[in-house]
Amino acid sequence: MKKDTPQHAEIIGFSVIDGCLAVGGMPVTRLAEQVGATPFFAYDRALMSARVAELRAAYPKDVHFHYAIKANPMPAVVQHLARLADGLDVASAGEMQVALDTGIDPLTISFAGPGKTAQEISQAVAAGIVINLESPHEMEVAADAATRLGLRPKVAIRVNPDFELKTSGMKMGGGAKQFGVDAEQVPQMLKRLSALPLDFHGFHIFSGSQNLREESILETQEKTINLALELASHAPRAPKLVNIGGGLGIPYFPGEQRLDLKVLGDGLENLMPRLRQELPGAETVIELGRFLVGEAGVYIARIVDRKESRGQVFLITDGGLHHQLAASGNFGQVIRKNYPVAIANRMGAPASEEANVVGCLCTPLDRLGDKVSLPRAEVGDLVAVFQSGAYGLTASPAAFLGHPPAREILV
Amino acid sequence: MKKDTPQHAEIIGFSVIDGCLAVGGMPVTRLAEQVGATPFFAYDRALMSARVAELRAAYPKDVHFHYAIKANPMPAVVQHLARLADGLDVASAGEMQVALDTGIDPLTISFAGPGKTAQEISQAVAAGIVINLESPHEMEVAADAATRLGLRPKVAIRVNPDFELKTSGMKMGGGAKQFGVDAEQVPQMLKRLSALPLDFHGFHIFSGSQNLREESILETQEKTINLALELASHAPRAPKLVNIGGGLGIPYFPGEQRLDLKVLGDGLENLMPRLRQELPGAETVIELGRFLVGEAGVYIARIVDRKESRGQVFLITDGGLHHQLAASGNFGQVIRKNYPVAIANRMGAPASEEANVVGCLCTPLDRLGDKVSLPRAEVGDLVAVFQSGAYGLTASPAAFLGHPPAREILV
């Protein structure tokens, strides 16, 4: 391998037992027997716990963390994080039910997302969770539901800021957006809100996600806090919640590096005094999905064929893009790059060939690894795709081509 | 609209009743009531029938058509096409069951796809369908299953040709590929095959799909026929089946035009004499998925919010990429382009604004139309996304963000 070729960030947290990758202390070969089938996603609960502990150690004590369950809505994962985090963020009535099933206080659950139906808003009002209003229309619909149900729901306004999170994997604020209410329209909306049977709870300002640059995240947090303070002066009462968004990314591709949590935590500590002074009753929340679970999950598929075609080796697995679309490069990426991939039962063996790792779908899109340096693998071996704990199974077209679904286990 | 801006090909086949788009003669507003919910996919059975009739009129009488059910595996659609087409192609054991449920002769069903598991191959042997072998390994697995079950399955060899289908949306042949057996390895494989309890049935040579250039398709068909004839000379007996692939595309994006079936049919007629003379007992099959069903389907979603953000209009629907991933530009496309989109209940109204049509998912990827010229639409109106009959629902991440599934109807 050339020295100047960008490499994947080192995979951390997983152990190797007798040459086999282990998740939660169990070799994946044994996990495959326990599950009874491949492919499957294995999530390591200890790694999720450790990630939350790292955040708490690095960040100011009065900054709280919510888990955005869209990243991985497996009920066992949500249960685990409901106990570790300070709240849950949901993006649909379906996710709301999973969150409520954990038994946490509904007031620590918030519901964001454009295009909430009247039915969904009514369900959220009945559940007593915090509704992040994405538009004046949603506000009126929530007020109607409140009147009909005889309840006074807590609502936050999701703000589309007038700045964006630079160098972000996905931009969710700034410019014209389907998300939230343009910052400049918020004062007028707050005026109307105070006339409705709605309990103003705070602001939700989410600029983007999957960012790996500390300075961009901190710069955006500073602007977000300034914006929240400015908007608070227009509110019918002081906000009790300021959700400053998330944005913390994880390294997927060669050349990407992990964020330095100390830099992020210290940087935010420098921004907190104004917030503490001007909004002493407000809870500051950071909303994280991928960052809490992404690195804790591995997708395991079995090699069912090994083929050489015109000088290239193809390892054909029983998995593929129907379970792990993002790893195939077909979900939001412009240029396909490899996720980190390994032969899970040959972790000690040196790389001895370049192989293409593909799925079993009858489409050329179904590639899990292009020309990866791997030890020689045979039919029956297990392929591990790392960084698969977030936006894996539920973000993939499970029914495509009629293959069996992947299983999920939290170990 | 500027004259030199590329436009979508005209949408054909659907009628408009009192200003409302109709599928199968039923206004989609009424279909929405019949379904009882939005979003839904509506497929027009008459348009599928018409498409098959056009093909039969244009192509030589002795060319047969198979339906590749991966394009749209809704059982009612597969039932309909099982009666119209000459056979079905499946890509998994799951699809095989749907095909067998139609009651057609199993020998008109063929099973292609890399990474078939031993279990799948055994199921296919038991079902008595034609197995397209993708590798020497699959051949041995099929022989083992044949011995164990006391059957002699019909097998075809899927060939990875030494040429590719130029200007194709997806290339599935040529160069190093996970699909099929390199043409130069086929003679050796045929030698081994003749020693196994397998009944050699023919060749499957599939070079690519979604092609809109007649000359490319015909050039590839000529090479494919030449390759089949060359390989046939190495076969233990004359092939009974020559599947020359598909490749016929449909226009999705501005500037794309429909294929001229007369040019394609006449062109293939010119290539058939050699095949008829040298392989008089062989059935020639063209395998089509998208081309049979893609233009017969519309995705209908309801507008649940209308929002203006910094000078742009956003129509937020209850649908999105969880049902129609390809229309969001996130499935295999490099540059996002709009599928044809309309306000289904305002078909007569002139365009009066530019609007972004988005889905209800809390991700910026969820866009169904960027800056589309549309009549002014309001909450409650229905959005139609055309060209949605293939690779829609099953090629989308249905569980993403926990929203309800889309329904499907064949009208």
mmCIF file of C-alpha atoms in Angstrom, chain A residues 200-201 232 235-240 279:
data_model
loop_
_atom_site.group_PDB
_atom_site.id
_atom_site.type_symbol
_atom_site.label_atom_id
_atom_site.label_comp_id
_atom_site.label_asym_id
_atom_site.label_seq_id
_atom_site.Cartn_x
_atom_site.Cartn_y
_atom_site.Cartn_z
ATOM 1 C CA PHE A 200 -44.266 27.866 24.044
ATOM 2 C CA HIS A 201 -41.366 25.653 25.065
ATOM 3 C CA ALA A 232 -36.016 34.628 22.691
ATOM 4 C CA ALA A 235 -41.068 34.987 22.708
ATOM 5 C CA PRO A 236 -44.180 35.138 24.866
ATOM 6 C CA ARG A 237 -42.008 33.822 27.690
ATOM 7 C CA ALA A 238 -38.448 32.664 28.206
ATOM 8 C CA PRO A 239 -37.705 29.405 26.377
ATOM 9 C CA LYS A 240 -37.238 26.318 28.527
ATOM 10 C CA LEU A 279 -31.693 32.290 29.662
#
